[in-house]
Short mmCIF file of C-alpha atoms in Angstrom, two decimals:
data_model
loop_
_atom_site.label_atom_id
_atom_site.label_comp_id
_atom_site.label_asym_id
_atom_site.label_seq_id
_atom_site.Cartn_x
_atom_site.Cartn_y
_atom_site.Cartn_z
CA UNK A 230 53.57 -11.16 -37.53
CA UNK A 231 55.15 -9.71 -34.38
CA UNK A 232 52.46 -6.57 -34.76
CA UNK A 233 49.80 -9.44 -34.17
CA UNK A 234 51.50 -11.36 -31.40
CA UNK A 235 51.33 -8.05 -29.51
CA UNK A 236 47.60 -7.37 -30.57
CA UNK A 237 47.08 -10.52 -29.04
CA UNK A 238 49.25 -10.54 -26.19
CA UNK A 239 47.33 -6.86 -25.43
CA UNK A 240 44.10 -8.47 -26.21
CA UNK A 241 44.59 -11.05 -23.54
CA UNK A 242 45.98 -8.83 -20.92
CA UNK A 243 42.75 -6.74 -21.77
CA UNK A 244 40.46 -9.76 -21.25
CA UNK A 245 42.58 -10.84 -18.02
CA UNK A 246 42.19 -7.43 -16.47
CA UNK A 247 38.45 -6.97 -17.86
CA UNK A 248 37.42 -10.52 -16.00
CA UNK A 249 39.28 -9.97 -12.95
CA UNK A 250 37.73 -6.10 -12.60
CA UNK A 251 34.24 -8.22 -13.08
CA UNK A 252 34.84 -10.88 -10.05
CA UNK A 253 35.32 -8.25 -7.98
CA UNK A 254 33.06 -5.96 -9.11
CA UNK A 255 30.29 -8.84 -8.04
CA UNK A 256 31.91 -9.53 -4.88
CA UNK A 257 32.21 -6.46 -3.54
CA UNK A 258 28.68 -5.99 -4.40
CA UNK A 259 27.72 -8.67 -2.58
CA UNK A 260 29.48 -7.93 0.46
CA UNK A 261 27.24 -6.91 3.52
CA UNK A 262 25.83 -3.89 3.55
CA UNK A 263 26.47 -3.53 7.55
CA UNK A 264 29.43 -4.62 9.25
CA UNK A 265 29.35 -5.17 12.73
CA UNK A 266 32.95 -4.52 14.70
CA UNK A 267 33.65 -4.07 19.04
CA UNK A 268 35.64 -0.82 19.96
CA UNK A 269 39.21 -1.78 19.96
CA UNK A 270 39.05 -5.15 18.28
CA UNK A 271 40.16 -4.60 14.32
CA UNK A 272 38.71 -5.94 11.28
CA UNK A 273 40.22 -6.50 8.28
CA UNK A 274 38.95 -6.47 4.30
CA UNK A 275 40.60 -7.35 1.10
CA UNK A 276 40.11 -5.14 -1.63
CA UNK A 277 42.31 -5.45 -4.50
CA UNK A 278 43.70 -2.76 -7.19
CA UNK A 279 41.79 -1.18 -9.23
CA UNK A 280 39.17 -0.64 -6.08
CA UNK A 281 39.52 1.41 -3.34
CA UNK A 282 38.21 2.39 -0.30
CA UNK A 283 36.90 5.70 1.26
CA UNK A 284 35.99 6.88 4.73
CA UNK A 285 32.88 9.11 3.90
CA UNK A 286 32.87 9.99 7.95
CA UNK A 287 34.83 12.92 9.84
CA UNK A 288 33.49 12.00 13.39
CA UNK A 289 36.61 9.62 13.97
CA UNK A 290 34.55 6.36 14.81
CA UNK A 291 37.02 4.28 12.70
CA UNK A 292 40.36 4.91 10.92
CA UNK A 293 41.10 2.52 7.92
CA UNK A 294 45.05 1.55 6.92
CA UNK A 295 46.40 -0.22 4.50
CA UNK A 296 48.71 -3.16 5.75
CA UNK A 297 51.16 -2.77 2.76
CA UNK A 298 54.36 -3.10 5.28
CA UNK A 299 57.37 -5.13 3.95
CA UNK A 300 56.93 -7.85 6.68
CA UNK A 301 52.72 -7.90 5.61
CA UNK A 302 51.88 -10.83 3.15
CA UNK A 303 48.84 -9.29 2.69
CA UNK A 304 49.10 -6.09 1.04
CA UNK A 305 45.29 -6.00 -0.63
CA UNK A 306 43.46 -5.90 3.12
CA UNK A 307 42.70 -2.88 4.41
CA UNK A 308 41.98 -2.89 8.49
CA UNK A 309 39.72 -1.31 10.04
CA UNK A 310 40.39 0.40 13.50
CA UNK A 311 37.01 0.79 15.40
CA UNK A 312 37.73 3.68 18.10
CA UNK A 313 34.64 4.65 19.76
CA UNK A 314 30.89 3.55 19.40
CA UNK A 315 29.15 4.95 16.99
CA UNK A 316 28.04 3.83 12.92
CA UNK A 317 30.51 5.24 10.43
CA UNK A 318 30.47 5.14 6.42
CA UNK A 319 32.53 3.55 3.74
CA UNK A 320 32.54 3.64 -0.03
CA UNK A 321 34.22 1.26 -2.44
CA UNK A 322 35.27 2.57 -5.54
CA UNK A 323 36.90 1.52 -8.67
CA UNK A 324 39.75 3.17 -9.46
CA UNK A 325 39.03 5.87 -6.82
CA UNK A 326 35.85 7.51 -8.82
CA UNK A 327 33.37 5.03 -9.81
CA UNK A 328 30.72 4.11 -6.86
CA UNK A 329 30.30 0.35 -6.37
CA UNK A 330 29.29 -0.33 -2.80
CA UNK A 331 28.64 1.80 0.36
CA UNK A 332 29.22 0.08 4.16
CA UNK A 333 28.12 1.01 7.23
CA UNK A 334 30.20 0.41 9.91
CA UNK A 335 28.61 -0.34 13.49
CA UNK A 336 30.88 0.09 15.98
CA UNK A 337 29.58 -1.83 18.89
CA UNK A 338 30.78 -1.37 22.73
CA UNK A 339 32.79 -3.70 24.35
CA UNK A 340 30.19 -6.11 26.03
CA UNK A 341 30.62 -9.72 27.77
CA UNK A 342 28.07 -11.75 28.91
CA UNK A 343 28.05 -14.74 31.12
CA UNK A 344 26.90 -17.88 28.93
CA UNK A 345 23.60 -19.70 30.53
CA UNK A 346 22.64 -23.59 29.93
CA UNK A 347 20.20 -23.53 32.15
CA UNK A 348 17.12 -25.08 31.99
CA UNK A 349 14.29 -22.60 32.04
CA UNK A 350 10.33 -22.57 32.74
CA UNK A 351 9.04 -19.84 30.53
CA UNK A 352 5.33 -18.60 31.35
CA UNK A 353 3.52 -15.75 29.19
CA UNK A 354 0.35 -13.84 29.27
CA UNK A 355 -0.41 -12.20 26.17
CA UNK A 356 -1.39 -8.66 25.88
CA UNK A 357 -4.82 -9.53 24.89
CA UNK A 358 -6.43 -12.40 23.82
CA UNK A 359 -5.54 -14.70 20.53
CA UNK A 360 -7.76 -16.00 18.52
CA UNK A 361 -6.94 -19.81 18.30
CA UNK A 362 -10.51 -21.07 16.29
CA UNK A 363 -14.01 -20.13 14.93
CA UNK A 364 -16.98 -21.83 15.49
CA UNK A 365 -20.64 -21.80 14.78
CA UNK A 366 -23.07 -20.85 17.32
CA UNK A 367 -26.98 -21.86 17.18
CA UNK A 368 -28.95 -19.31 18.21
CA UNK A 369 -32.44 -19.00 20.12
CA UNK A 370 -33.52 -18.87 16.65
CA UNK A 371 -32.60 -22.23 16.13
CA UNK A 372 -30.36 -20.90 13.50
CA UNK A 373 -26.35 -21.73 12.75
CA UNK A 374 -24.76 -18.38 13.29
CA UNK A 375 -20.65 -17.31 12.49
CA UNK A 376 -20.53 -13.80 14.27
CA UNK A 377 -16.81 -14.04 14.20
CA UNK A 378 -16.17 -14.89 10.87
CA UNK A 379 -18.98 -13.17 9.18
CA UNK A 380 -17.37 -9.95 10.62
CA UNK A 381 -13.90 -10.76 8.94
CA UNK A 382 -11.82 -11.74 12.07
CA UNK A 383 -9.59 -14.39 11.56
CA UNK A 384 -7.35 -17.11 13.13
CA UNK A 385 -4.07 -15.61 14.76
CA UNK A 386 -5.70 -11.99 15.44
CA UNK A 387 -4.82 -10.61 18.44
CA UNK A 388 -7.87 -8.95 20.59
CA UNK A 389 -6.46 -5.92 22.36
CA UNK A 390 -9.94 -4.27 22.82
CA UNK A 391 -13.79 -4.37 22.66
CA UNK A 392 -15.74 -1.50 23.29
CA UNK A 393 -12.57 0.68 24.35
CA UNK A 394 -12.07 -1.25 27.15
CA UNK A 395 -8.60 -3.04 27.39
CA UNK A 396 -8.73 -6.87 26.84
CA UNK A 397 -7.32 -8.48 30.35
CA UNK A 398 -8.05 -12.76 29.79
CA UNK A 399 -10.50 -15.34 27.69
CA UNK A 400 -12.82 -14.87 30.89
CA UNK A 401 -13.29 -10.98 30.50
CA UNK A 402 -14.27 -11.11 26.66
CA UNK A 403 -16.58 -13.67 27.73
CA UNK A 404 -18.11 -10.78 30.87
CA UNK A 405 -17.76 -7.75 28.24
CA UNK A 406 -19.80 -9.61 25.66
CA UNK A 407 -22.32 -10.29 27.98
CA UNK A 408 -22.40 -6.87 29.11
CA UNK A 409 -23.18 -5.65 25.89
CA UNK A 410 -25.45 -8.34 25.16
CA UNK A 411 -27.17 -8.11 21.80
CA UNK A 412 -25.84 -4.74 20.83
CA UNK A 413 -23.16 -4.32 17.59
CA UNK A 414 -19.65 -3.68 19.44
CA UNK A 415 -16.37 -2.64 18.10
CA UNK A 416 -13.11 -4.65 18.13
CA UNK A 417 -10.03 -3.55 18.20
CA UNK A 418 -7.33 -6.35 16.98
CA UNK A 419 -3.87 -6.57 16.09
CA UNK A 420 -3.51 -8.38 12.53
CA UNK A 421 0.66 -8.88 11.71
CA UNK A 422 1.51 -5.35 12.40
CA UNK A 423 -1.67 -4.21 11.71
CA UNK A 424 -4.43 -2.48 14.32
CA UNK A 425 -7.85 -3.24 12.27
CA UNK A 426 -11.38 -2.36 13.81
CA UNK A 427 -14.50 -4.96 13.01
CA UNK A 428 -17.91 -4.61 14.15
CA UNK A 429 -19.44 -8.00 15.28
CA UNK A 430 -23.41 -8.46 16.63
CA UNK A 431 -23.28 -11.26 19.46
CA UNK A 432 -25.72 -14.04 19.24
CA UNK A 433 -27.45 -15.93 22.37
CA UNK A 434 -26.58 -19.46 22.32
CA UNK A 435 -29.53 -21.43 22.85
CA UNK A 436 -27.38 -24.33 24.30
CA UNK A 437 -25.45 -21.92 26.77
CA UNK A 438 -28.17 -19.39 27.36
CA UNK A 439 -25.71 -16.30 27.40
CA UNK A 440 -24.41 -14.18 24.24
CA UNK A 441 -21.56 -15.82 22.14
CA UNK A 442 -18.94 -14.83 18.92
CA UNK A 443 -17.92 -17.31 17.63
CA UNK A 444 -14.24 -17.38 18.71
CA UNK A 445 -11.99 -19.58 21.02
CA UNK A 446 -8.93 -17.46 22.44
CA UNK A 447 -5.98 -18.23 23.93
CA UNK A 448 -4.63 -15.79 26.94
CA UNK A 449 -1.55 -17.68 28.24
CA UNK A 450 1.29 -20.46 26.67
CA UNK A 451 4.22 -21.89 29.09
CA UNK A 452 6.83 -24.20 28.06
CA UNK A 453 10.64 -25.34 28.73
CA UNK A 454 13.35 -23.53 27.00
CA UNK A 455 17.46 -22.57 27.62
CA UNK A 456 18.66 -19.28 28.91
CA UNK A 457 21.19 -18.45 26.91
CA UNK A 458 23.43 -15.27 28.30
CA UNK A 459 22.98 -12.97 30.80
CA UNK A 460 24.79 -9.15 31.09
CA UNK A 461 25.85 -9.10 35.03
CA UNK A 462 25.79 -5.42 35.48
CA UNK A 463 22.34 -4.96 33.73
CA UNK A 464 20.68 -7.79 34.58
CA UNK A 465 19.27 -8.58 30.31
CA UNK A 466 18.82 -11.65 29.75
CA UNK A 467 18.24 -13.70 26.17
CA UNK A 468 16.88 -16.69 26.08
CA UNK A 469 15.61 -19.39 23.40
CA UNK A 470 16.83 -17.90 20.21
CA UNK A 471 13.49 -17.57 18.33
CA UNK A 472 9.92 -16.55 19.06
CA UNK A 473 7.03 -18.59 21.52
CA UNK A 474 4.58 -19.06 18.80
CA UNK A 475 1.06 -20.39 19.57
CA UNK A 476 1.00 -24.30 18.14
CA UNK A 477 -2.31 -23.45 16.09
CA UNK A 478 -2.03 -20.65 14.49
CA UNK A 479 1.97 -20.66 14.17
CA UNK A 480 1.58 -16.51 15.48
CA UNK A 481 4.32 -14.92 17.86
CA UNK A 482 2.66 -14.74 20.86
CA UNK A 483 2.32 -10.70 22.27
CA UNK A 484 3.52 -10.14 25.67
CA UNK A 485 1.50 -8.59 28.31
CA UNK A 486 3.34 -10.00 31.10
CA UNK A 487 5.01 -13.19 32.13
CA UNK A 488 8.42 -14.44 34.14
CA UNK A 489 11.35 -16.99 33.48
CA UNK A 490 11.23 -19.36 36.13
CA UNK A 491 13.94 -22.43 37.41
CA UNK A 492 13.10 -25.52 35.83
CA UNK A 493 14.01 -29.29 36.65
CA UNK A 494 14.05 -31.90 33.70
CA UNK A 495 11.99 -35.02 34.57
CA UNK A 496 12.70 -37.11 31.32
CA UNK A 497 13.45 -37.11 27.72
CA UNK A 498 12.07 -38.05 24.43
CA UNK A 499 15.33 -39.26 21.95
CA UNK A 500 15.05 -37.12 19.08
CA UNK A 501 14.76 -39.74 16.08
CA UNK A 502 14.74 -39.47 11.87
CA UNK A 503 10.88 -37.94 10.77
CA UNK A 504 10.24 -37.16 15.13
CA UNK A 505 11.85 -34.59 16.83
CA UNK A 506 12.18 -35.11 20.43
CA UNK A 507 11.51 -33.43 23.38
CA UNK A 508 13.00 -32.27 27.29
CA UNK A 509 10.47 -32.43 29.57
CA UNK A 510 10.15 -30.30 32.89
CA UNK A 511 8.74 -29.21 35.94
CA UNK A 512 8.64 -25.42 36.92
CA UNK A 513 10.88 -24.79 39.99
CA UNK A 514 10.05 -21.96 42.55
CA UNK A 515 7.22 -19.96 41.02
CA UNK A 516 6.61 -17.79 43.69
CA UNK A 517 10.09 -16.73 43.23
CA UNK A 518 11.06 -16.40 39.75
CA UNK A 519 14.39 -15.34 37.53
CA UNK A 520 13.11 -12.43 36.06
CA UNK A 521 10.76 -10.71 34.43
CA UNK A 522 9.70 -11.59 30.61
CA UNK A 523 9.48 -8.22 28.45
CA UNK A 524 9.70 -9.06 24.92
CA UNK A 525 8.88 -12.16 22.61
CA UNK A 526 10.64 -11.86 19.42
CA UNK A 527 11.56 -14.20 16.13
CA UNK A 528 15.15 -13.92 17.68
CA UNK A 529 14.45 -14.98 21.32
CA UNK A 530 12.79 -14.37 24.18
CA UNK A 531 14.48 -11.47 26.26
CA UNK A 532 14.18 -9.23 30.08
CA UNK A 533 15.48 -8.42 33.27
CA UNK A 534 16.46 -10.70 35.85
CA UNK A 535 15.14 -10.42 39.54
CA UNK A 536 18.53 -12.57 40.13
CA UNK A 537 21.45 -14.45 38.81
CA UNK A 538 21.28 -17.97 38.51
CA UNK A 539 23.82 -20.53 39.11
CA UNK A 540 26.83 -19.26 37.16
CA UNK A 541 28.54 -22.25 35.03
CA UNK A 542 31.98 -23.22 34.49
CA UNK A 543 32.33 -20.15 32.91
CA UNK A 544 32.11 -17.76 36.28
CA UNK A 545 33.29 -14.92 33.94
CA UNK A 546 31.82 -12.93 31.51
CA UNK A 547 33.36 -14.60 27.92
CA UNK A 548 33.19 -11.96 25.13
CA UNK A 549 31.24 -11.77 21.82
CA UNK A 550 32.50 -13.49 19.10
CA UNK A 551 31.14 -11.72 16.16
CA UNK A 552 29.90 -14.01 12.78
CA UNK A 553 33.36 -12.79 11.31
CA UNK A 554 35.19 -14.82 13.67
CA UNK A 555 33.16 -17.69 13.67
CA UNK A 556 34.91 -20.92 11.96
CA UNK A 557 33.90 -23.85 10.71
CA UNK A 558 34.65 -26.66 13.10
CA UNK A 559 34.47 -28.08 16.38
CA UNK A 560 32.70 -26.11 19.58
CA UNK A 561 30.17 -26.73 22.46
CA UNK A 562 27.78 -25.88 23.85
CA UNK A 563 26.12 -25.72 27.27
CA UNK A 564 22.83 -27.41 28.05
CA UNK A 565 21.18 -29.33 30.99
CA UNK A 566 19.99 -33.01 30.28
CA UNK A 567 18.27 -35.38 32.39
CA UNK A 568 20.81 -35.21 35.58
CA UNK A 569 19.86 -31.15 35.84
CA UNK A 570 23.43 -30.18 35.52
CA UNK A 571 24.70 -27.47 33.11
CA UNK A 572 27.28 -29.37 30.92
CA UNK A 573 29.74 -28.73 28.16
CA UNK A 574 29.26 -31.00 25.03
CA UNK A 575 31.14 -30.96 21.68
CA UNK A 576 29.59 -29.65 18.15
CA UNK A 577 30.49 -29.28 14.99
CA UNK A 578 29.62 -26.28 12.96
CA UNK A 579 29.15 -27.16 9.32
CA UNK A 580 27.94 -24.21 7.54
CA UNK A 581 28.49 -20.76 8.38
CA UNK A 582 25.51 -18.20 6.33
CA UNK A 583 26.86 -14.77 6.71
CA UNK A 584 24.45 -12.68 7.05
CA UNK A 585 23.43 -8.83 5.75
CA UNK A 586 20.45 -8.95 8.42
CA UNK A 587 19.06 -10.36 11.29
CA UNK A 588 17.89 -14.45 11.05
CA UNK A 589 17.53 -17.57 13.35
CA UNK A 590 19.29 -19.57 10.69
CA UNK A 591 22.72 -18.22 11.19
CA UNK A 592 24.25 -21.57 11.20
CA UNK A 593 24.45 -25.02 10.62
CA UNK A 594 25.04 -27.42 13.15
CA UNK A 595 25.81 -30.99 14.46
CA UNK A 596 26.02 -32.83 17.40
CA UNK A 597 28.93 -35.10 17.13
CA UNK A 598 29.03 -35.68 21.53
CA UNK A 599 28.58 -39.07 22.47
CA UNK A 600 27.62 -38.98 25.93
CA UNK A 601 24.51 -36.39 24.53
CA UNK A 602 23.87 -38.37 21.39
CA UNK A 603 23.05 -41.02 23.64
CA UNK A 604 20.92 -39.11 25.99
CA UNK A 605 18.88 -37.15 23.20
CA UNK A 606 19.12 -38.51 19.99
CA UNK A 607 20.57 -34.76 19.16
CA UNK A 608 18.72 -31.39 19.18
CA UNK A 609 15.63 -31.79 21.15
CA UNK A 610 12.92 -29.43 22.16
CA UNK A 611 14.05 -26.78 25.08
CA UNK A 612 17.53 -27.12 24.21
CA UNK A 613 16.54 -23.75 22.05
CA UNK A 614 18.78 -21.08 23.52
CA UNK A 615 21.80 -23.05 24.50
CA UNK A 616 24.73 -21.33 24.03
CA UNK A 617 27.25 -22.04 20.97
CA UNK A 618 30.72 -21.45 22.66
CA UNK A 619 34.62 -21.68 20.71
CA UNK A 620 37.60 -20.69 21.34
CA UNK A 621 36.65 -19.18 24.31
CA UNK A 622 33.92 -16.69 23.05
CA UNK A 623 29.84 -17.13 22.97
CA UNK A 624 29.59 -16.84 19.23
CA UNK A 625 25.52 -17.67 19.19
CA UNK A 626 22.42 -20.53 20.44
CA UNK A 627 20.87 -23.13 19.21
CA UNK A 628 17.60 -22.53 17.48
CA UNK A 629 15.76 -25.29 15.94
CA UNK A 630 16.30 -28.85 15.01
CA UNK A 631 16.59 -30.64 11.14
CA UNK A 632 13.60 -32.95 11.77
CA UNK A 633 14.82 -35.59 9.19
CA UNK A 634 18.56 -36.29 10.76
CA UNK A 635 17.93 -34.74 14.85
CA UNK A 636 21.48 -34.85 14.42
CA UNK A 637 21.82 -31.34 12.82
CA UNK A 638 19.67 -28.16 13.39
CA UNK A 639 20.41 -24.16 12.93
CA UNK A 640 22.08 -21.70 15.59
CA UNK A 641 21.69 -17.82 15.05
CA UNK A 642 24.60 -15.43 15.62
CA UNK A 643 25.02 -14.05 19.44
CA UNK A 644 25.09 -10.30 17.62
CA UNK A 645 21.67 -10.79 16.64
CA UNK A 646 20.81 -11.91 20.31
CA UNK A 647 22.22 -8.95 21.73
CA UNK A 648 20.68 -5.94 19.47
CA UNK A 649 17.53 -7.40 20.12
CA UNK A 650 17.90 -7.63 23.95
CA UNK A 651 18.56 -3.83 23.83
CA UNK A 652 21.53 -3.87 26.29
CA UNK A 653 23.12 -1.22 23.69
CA UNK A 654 20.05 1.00 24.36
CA UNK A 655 20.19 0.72 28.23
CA UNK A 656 23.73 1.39 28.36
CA UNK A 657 23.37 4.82 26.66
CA UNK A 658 20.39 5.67 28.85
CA UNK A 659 22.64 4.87 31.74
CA UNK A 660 25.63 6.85 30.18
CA UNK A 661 23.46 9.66 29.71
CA UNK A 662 21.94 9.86 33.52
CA UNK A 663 25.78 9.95 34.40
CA UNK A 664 26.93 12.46 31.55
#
């Protein structure tokens, strides 16, 4: 009887361990595969017994410790200590030997940016042309003709070239096809990520009298947005949060060139269940602009400014609060409303979605401010890009808006912001010039 109580008793010890090894096998499988940390701020990580961790790196970028002290109530997390920039590698293991997840470590510099709010006119030529609609064209011959089309161009390609020659605006397609006239010419356009060449025969409208394809293109977009940081030393700027897409086709827009200008709201349109709403604005000071607009990306708009703007109540650079520190809770954020001042209103942030790689959908948010409830409804068109601020760090921007309950909408992490504005990438070219 007592042989069997122990068979039993080592049966469900055996069990206990066997499920708890499991659970942890699948969490620390399911941890991200890159961890993002700022020289000389630590980060800490619980793995329990029977896993372990390894530093696979000998370049010192990080040092890992237990914190197994007598005073430490937490003797399963392991810290680690970034100490210079760099990426660095670590393995989990169970019981020492068996591979179950590799990290890499990214050991960012220490960066702070000055938060923004401000209310921004955004104006971009594309590199090229975009191709918005087709249409048919009736020819001399009195017959319907789809040059476009028929040559297998579609909606959202972008033209870069015809002919060789670099596409500069809708008006010079329209001069280059007429130069060419009836003749086959090539195209060169930009499909996703793809460069595709199409041969298309123009056709002489008989209702125009000059030689047509088919195709209505876009060169240029503008609209109102937020700025969300600024870097004072380099001048980057990120703005917005996601892409400038064009309304019909739903494609990211190419830069070729364009500028951030000063805006001034005129009015808004409250944000209500089923109809988002909208800030409305008038471009301030064209001739002298912000700065200059160099990239368009799904994560924000981003470039160099020509000056600062009007600093906020936060005169001084705040510093990056990773998605690691991030809480759920209250925080603010800074946007400018219909009396064109940069103000501080409170949010709640309701779901945190950690991340393994870049998205605009970092978080969940909700107005819960009176005073901008009342003004807005909630999230409205060009609030995108204004910055999510707690506990004293910029910790990300508001992206877009839950159409059904204006309310609520998402916010993307400040670290995705900030690889994609390629301060990093300047500060090492900068580093090296001085090296």
């Amino acid at each position: 009887m007592k042989i069997a109580n122990k068979k039993n008793i080592l049966f469900c010890i055996f069990t206990f361990l066997l499920s708890f090894i499991i659970v942890n096998f699948i969490e620390y499988l399911n941890y991200p595969s890159q961890i993002n940390v700022i020289e000389g701020k630590r980060r800490i990580l619980n793995i329990r017994f029977p896993f372990k961790i390894n530093n696979l790196n000998s370049n010192k970028t990080i040092s890992i410790s237990n914190l197994d002290d007598k005073d430490s109530n937490q003797k399963n997390e392991i810290e680690i200590i970034p100490l210079k920039k760099g990426k660095a590698h670590l393995q989990i293991n169970l019981f020492g030997l068996v591979p179950v997840k590799k990290l890499e470590v990214d050991v960012l510099p220490k960066l702070k940016v000055i938060p923004g709010g401000h209310s921004i006119g955004v104006k971009l030529k594309t590199r090229g042309v975009l191709i918005v609609g087709l249409e048919e064209i009736v020819g001399v011959d009195k017959q319907k003709h789809n040059p476009g089309q028929d040559a297998g161009l579609k909606i959202g390609d972008n033209i870069l070239e015809i002919e060789g020659e670099k596409v500069k605006n809708a008006e010079h397609v329209i001069e280059i096809i007429n130069k060419y006239k009836d003749k086959n010419i090539n195209i060169k356009v930009k499909r996703n990520k793809r460069i595709m060449n199409f041969t298309i025969k123009p056709v002489k409208s008989i209702l125009y009298n000059d030689y047509k394809i088919g195709l209505w293109v876009k060169d240029s977009t503008a609209g109102v947005g937020t700025l969300t940081f600024y870097e004072p030393n380099t001048k980057i700027y990120g703005a917005l949060g996601h892409a400038i897409s064009d309304v019909e086709t739903g494609q990211i827009l190419s830069v070729g060139n364009g500028e951030i200008v000063k805006s001034r709201v005129v009015s808004i349109k409250q944000g209500k269940r089923g109809h988002a709403g909208e800030i409305r604005g008038i471009f301030l000071e064209t001739t002298e602009p912000l700065g200059k607009l160099d990239r368009n990306t799904s994560y924000g708009i981003y470039g160099k400014l020509y000056k600062e703007p009007v600093r906020t109540k936060y005169n001084r650079p705040l510093e990056i609060g990773l998605q690691n520190e991030i809480k759920l809770g209250k925080a603010k954020i800074l946007t400018t409303t219909d009396d064109n001042k940069i103000k501080e209103y409170d949010i709640e942030i309701e779901k945190i979605n950690r991340q393994k790689r870049m998205g605009s959908k970092s978080m969940i948010i909700r107005i819960t401010d009176k005073e901008l409830l009342r003004k807005t409804g909630g999230i409205v068109q060009g609030m995108s890009g204004s910055p999510i601020i707690q506990n004293g760090k910029i910790i990300g921007a508001v992206t877009h808006v839950f159409v059904n309950d204006p309310t609520k909408g998402y916010g993307i992490f400040i670290e995705w912001m900030l690889k994609e504005s390629g301060i990093e990438n300047y500060i090492d070219r900068e580093l090296a010039k001085t090296g």
